CSV table of C-alpha atoms and ligand atoms in Angstrom, one decimal:
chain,number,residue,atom,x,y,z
B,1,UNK,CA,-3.7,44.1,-22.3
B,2,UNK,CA,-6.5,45.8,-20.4
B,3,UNK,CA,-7.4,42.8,-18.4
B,4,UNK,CA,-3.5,43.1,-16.8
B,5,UNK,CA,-4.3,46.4,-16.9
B,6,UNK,CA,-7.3,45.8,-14.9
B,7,UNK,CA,-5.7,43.7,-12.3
B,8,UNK,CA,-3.1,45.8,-11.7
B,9,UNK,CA,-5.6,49.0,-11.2
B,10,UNK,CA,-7.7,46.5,-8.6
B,11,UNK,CA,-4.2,45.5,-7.0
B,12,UNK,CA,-3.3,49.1,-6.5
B,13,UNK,CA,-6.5,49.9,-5.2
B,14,UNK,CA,-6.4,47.2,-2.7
B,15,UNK,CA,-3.2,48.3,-1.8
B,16,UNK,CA,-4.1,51.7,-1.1
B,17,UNK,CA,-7.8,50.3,1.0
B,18,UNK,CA,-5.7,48.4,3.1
B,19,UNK,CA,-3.2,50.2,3.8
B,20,UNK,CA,-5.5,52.8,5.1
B,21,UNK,CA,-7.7,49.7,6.6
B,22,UNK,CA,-4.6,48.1,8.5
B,23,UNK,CA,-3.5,51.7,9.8
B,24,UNK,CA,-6.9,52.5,11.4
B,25,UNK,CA,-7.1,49.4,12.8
B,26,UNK,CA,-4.1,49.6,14.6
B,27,UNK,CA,-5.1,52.6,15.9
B,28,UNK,CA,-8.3,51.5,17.0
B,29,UNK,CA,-6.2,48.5,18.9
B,30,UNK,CA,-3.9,50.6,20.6
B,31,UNK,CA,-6.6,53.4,21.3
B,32,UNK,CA,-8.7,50.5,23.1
B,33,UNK,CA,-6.3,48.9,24.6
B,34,UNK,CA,-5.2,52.4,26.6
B,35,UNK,CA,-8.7,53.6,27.0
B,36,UNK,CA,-9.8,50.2,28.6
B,37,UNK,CA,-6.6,50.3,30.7
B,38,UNK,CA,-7.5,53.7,31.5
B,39,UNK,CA,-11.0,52.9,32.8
B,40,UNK,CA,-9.9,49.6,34.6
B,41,UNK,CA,-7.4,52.0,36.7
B,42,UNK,CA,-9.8,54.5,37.3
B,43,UNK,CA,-11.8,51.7,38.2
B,44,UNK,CA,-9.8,50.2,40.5
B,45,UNK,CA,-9.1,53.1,42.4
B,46,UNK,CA,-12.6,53.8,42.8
B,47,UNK,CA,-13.0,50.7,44.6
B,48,UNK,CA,-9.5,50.9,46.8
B,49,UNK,CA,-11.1,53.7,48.0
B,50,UNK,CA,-14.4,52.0,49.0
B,51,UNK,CA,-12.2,49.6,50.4
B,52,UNK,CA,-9.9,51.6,52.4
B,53,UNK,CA,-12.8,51.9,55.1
B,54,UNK,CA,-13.8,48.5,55.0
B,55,UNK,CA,-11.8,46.3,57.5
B,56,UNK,CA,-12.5,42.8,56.3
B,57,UNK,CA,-10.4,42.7,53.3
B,58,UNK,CA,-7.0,43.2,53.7
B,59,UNK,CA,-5.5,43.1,50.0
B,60,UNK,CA,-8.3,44.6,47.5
B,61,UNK,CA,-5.3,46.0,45.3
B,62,UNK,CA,-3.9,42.8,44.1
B,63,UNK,CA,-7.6,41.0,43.8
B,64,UNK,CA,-8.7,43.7,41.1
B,65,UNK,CA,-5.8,43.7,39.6
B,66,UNK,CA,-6.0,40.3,38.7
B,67,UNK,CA,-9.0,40.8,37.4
B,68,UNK,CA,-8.5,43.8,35.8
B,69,UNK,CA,-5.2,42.2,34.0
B,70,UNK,CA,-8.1,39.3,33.0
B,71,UNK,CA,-10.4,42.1,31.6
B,72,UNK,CA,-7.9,43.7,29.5
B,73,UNK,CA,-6.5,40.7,28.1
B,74,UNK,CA,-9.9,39.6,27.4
B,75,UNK,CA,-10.8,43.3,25.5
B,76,UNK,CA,-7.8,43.3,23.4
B,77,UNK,CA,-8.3,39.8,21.8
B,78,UNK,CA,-11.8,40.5,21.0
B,79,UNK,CA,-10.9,43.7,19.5
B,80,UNK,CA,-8.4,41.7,17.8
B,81,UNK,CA,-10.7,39.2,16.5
B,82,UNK,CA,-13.2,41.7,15.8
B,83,UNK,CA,-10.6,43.8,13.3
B,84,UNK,CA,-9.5,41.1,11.8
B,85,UNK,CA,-12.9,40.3,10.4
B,86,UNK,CA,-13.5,43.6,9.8
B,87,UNK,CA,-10.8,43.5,7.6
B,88,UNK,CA,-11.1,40.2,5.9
B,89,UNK,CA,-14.5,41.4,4.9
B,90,UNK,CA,-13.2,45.1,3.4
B,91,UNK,CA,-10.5,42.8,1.6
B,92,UNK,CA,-13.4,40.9,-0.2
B,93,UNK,CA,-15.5,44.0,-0.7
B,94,UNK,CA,-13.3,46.2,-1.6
B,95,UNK,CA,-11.5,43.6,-4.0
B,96,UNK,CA,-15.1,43.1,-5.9
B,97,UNK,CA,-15.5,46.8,-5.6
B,98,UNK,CA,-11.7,47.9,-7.1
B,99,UNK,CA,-12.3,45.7,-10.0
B,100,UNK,CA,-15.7,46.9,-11.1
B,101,UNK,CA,-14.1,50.5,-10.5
B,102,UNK,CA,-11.0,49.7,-12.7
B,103,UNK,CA,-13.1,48.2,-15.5
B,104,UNK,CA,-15.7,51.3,-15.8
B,105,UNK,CA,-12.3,53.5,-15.3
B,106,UNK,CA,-10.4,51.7,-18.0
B,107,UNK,CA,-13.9,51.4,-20.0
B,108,UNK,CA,-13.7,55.0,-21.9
B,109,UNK,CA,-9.8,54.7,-22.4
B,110,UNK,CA,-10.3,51.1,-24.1
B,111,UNK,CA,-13.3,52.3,-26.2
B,112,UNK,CA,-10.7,55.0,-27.4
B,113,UNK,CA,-8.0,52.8,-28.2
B,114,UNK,CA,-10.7,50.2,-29.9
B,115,UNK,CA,-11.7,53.5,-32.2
B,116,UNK,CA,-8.4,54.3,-32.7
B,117,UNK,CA,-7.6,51.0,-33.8
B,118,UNK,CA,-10.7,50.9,-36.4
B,119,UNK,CA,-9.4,54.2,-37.3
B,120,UNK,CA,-6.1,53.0,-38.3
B,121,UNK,CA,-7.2,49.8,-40.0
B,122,UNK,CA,-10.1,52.1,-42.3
B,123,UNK,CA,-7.5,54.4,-42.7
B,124,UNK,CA,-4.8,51.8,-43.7
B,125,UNK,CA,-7.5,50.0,-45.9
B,126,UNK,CA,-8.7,53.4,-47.8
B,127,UNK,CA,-5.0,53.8,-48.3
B,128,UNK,CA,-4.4,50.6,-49.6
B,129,UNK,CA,-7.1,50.5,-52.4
B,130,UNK,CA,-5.7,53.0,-54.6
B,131,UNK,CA,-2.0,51.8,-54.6
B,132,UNK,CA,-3.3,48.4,-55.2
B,133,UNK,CA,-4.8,49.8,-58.5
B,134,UNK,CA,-1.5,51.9,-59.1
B,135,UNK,CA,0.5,48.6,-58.4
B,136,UNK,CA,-1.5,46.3,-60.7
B,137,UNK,CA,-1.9,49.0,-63.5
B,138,UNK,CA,2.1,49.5,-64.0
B,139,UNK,CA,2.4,45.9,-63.2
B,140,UNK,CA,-0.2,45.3,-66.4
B,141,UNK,CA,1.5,47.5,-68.7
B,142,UNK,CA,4.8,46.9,-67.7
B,143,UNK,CA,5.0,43.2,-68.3
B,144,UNK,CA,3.1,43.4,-71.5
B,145,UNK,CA,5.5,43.2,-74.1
B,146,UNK,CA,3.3,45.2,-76.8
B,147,UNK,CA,2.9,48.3,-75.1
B,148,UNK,CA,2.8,51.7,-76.9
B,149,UNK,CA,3.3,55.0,-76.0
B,150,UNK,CA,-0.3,55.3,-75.6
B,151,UNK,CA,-0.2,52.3,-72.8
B,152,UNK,CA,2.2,53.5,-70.8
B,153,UNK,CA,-0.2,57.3,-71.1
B,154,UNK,CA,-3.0,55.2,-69.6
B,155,UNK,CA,-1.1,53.8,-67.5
B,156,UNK,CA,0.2,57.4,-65.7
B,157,UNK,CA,-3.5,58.9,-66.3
B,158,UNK,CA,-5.0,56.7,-64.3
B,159,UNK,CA,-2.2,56.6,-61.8
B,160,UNK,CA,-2.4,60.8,-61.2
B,161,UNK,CA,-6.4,60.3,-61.0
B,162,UNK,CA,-5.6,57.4,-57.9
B,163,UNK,CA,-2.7,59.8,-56.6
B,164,UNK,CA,-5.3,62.6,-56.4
B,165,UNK,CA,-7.2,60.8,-54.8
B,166,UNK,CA,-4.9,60.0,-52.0
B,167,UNK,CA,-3.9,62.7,-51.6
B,168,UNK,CA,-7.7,63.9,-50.5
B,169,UNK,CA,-7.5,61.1,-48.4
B,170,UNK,CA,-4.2,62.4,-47.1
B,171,UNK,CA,-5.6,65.7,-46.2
B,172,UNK,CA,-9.1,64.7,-44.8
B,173,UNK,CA,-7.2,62.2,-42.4
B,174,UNK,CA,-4.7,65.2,-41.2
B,175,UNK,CA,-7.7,67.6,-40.5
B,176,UNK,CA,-9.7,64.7,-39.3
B,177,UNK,CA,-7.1,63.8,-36.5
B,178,UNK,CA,-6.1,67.8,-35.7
B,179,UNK,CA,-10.0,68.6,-35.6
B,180,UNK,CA,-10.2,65.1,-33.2
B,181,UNK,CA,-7.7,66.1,-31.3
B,182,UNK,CA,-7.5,69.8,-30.6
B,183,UNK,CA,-9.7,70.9,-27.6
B,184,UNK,CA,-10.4,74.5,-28.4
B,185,UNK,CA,-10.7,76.1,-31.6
B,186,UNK,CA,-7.9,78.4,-33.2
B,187,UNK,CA,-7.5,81.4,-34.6
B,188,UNK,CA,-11.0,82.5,-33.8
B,189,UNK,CA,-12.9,85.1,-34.9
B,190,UNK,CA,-16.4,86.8,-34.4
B,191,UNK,CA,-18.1,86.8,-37.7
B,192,UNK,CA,-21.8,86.5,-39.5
B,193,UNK,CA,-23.3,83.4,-39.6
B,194,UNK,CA,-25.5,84.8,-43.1
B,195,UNK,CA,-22.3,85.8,-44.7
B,196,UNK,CA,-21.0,82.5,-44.3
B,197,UNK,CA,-24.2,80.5,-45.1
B,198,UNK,CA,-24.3,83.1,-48.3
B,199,UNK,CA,-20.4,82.1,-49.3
B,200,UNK,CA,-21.7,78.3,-49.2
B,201,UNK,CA,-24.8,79.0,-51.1
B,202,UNK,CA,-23.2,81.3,-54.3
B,203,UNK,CA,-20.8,78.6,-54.9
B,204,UNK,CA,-23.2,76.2,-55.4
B,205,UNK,CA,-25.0,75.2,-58.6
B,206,UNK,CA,-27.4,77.6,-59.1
B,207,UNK,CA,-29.6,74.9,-61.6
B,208,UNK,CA,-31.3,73.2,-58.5
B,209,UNK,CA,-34.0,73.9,-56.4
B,210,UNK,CA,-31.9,75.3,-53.8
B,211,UNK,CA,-33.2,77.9,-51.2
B,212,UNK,CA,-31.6,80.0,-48.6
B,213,UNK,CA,-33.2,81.5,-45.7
B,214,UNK,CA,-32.7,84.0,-43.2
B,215,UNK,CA,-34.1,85.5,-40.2
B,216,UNK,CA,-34.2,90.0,-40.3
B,217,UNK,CA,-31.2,89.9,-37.5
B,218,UNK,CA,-27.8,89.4,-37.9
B,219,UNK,CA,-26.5,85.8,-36.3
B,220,UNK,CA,-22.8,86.5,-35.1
B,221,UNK,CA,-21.1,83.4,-33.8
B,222,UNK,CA,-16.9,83.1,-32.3
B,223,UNK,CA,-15.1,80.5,-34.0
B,224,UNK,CA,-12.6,79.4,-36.5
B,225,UNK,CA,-14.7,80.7,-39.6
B,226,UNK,CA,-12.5,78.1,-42.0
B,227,UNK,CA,-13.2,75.4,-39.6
B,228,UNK,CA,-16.8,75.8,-39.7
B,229,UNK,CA,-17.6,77.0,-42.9
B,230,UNK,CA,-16.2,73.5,-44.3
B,231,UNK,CA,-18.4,71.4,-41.6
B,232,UNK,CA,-21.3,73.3,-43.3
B,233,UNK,CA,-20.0,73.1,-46.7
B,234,UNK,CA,-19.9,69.1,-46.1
B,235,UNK,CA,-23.4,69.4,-44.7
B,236,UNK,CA,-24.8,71.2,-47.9
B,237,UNK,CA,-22.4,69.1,-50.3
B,238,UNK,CA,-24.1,66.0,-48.9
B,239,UNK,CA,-27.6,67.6,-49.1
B,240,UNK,CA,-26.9,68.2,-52.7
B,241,UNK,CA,-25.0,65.2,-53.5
B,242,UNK,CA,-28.0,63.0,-52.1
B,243,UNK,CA,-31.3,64.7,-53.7
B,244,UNK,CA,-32.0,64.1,-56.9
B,245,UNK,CA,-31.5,67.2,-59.3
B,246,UNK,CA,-35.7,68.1,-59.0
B,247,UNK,CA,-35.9,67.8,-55.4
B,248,UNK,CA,-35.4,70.4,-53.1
B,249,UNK,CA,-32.6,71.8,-50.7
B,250,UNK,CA,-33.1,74.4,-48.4
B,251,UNK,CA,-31.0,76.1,-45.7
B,252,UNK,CA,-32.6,77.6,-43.1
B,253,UNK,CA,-31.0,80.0,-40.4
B,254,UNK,CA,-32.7,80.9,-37.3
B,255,UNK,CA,-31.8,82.8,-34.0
B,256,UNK,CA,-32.9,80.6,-30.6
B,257,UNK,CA,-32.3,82.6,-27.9
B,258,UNK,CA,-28.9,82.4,-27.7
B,259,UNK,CA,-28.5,79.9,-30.2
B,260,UNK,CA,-28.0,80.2,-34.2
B,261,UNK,CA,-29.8,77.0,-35.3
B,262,UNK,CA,-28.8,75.9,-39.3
B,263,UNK,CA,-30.7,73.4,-41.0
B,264,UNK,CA,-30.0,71.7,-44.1
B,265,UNK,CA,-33.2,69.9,-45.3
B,266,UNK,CA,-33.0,68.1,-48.1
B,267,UNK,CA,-35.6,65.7,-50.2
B,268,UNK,CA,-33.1,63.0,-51.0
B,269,UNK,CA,-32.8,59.4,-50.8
B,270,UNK,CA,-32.7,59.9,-46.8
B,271,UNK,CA,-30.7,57.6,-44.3
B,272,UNK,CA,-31.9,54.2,-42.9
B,273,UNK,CA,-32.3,53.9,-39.5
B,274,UNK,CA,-29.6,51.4,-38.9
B,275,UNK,CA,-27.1,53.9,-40.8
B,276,UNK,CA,-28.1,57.2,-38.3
B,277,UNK,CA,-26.2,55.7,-35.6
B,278,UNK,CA,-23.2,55.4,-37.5
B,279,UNK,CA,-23.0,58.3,-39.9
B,280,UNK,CA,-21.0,60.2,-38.2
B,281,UNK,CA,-18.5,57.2,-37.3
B,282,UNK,CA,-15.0,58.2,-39.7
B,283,UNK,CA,-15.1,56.1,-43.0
B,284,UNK,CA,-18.6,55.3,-42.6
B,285,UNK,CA,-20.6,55.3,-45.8
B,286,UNK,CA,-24.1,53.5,-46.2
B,287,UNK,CA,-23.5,52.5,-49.8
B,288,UNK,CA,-20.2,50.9,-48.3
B,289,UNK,CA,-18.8,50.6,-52.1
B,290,UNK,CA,-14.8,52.2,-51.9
B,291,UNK,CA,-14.0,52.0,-55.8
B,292,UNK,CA,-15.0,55.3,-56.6
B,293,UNK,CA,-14.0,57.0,-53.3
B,294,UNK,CA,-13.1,60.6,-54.8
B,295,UNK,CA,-17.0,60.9,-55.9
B,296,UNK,CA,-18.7,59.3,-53.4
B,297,UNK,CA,-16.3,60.6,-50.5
B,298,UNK,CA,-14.6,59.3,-47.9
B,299,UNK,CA,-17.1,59.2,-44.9
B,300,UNK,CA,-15.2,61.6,-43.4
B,301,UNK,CA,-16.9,64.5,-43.9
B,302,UNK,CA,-19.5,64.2,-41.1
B,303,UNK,CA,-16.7,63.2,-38.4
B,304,UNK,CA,-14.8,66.2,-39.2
B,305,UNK,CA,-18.1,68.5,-39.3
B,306,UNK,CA,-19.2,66.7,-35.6
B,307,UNK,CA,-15.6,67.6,-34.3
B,308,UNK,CA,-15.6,71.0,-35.4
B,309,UNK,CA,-19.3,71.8,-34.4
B,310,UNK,CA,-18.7,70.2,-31.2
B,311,UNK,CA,-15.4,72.2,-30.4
B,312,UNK,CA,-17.0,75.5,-30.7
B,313,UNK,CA,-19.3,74.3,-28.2
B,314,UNK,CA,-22.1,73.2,-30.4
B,315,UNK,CA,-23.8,70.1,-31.7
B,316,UNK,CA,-25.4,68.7,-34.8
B,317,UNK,CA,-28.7,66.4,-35.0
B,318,UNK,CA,-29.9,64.5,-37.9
B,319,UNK,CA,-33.5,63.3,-38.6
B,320,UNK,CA,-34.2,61.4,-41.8
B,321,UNK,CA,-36.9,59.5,-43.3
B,322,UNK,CA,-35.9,56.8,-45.9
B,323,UNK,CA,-37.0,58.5,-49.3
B,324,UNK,CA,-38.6,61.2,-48.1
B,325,UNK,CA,-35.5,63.8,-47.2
B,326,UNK,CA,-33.1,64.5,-44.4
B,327,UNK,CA,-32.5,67.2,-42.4
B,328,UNK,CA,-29.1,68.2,-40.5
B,329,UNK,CA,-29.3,70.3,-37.6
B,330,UNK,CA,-26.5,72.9,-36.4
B,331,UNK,CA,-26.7,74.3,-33.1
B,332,UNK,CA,-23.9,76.9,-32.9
B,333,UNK,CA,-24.0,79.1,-29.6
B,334,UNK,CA,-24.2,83.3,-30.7
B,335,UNK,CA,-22.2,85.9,-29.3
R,401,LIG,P1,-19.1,61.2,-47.6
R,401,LIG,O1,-17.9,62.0,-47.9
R,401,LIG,O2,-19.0,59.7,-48.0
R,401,LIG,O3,-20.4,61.8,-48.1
R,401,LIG,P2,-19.9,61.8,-45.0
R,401,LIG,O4,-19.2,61.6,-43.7
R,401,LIG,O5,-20.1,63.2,-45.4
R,401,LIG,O6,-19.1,61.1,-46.1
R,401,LIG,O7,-21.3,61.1,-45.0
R,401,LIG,C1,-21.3,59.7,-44.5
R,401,LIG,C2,-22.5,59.0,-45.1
R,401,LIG,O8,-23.7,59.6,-44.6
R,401,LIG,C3,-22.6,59.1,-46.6
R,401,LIG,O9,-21.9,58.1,-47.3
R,401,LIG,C4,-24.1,58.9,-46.8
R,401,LIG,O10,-24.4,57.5,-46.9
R,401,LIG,C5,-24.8,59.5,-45.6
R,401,LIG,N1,-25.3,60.8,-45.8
R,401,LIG,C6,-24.8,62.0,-45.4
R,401,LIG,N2,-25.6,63.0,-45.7
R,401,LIG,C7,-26.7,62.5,-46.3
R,401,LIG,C8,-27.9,63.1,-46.9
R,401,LIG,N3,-28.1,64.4,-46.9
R,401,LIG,N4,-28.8,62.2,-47.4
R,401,LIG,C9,-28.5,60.9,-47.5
R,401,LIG,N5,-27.4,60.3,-47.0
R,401,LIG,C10,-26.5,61.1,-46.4
């Protein structure tokens, strides 16, 4: 598809090169053509007036104009020849050229319609998983010809736990794909950054070595306060989820200039090197193991904190050293 694609974008380039090309060469043909004309006459007369004293030569008109006819003649072919070249050669150059253009032209849009793709199949796999188990539970119970009351409970227990669980799936893909694809952030608002870090913190387990700092200023920052209280929930969430229960967790805010920076350090199991390129990728988890997706999350939780953090105009880092802790970094600009 994007090799056509790529072809056609060369074609139309060409197209438009030579088009341009073929004009200005015509021009240039006609243009030298009239000026040499031009010059020859000017030329000529020059000389009929050197010869008008002269007695010897009777007919100097018709002897430069043979020549002159000669000259011309002569002029325009090479021109010809000349811009013929010159355009054989911008046909090759620019056809080499057009198709290296389209391909880094096409590149982005084909790397978006790759991730889209693997976005669609993850999604359609995640999907899949728990109606399998639905599918092959009722399947079970239904066939068997002994089953009880009891069975059939089971049976529907199980099903609500895997329908809950799509239906988390459900809603992390919908905010995934608005967060993805909104450009701005919505209904913002100017509110403090400590507040927010405080709401995360209280509803937190307070059994854990879990530590919340703050600088003496207030941090104010303009956003969607939802939006990006839950990438920082999923930040925290994660930091806690990962550290063992006697290992610390601290959240540190700090004003940069005109920067609130939020880090979530942690002293967990920490992220291989291979897995820091990807962890923000949607449905990427390290532990790649789907069966109990509800606790172990859906690797979307980064992606949709990335999205949101980079829609209000920030970013977010991540440093990590296998067993020895991670630590996230939110840059969120200040107002
Ligand atoms: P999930 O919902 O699976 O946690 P995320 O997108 O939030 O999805 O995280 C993606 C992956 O990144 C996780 O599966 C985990 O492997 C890794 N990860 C994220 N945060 C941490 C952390 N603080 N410590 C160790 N690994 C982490």
């Amino acid at each position: 598809m994007f090799k056509s694609a790529k072809i056609k974008l060369t074609a139309w380039y060409l197209l438009i090169i030579m088009t341009v090309s073929l004009v200005f060469s015509s021009v240039v043909y006609v243009g030298v053509g009239a000026i040499t004309l031009k010059a020859l006459t000017s030329q000529s007369i020059r000389i009929e007036n050197e010869f008008k004293e002269c007695v010897i030569i009777q007919q100097p008109k018709r002897f430069i104009n043979k020549y002159d006819v000669q000259t011309l003649s002569e002029i325009q072919e090479r021109t010809l020849n000349t811009l013929v070249w010159i355009n054989f050669a911008i046909l090759l150059i620019s056809g080499a050229l057009g198709y290296f253009l389209a391909g880094e032209t096409l590149k982005p849009i084909e790397e978006m319609v790759q991730k889209q793709k693997r976005f669609v199949s993850d999604a359609a796999h995640e999907l899949k998983t728990p109606l399998t188990a639905i599918k092959t539970d009722f399947e079970v119970t239904l066939r068997d010809k002994n089953s009880k009351t009891d069975d059939f409970k089971n049976s529907l227990t199980s099903a609500l736990e895997e329908v809950n669980s799509l239906s988390v799936l459900t809603e992390k893909l919908l905010k995934q794909s608005k967060y993805t694809y909104e450009e701005k952030p919505t209904n913002t608002e100017i509110f403090s950054v400590k507040e927010l870090l405080s709401e995360i913190y209280d509803k937190h387990d307070a059994n854990r070595i879990f530590i919340l700092s703050f600088p003496d200023e207030d941090v104010k920052a303009k956003g969607n306060r939802l939006e990006i209280k839950e990438a920082l929930n999923n930040l925290i969430e994660n930091a806690l989820k990962y550290t063992p229960r006697d290992k610390k967790v601290e959240i540190k805010l700090e004003k940069l200039g005109r920067e609130a920076l939020i880090k979530v350090m942690d002293e967990g199991r920490g992220i291989s090197k291979e897995a820091l390129s990807r962890i923000f990728e949607p449905f990427y988890r390290e532990d790649d193991s789907r069966t109990d997706s509800i606790k172990n999350g859906y690797g979307l939780g980064l992606t949709i904190a990335k999205d949101v953090i980079e829609k209000h105009g920030g970013k977010i880092t991540v440093k990590s050293e296998i067993g020895l802790g991670t630590t996230f970094t939110v840059n969120l600009p200040t107002v």
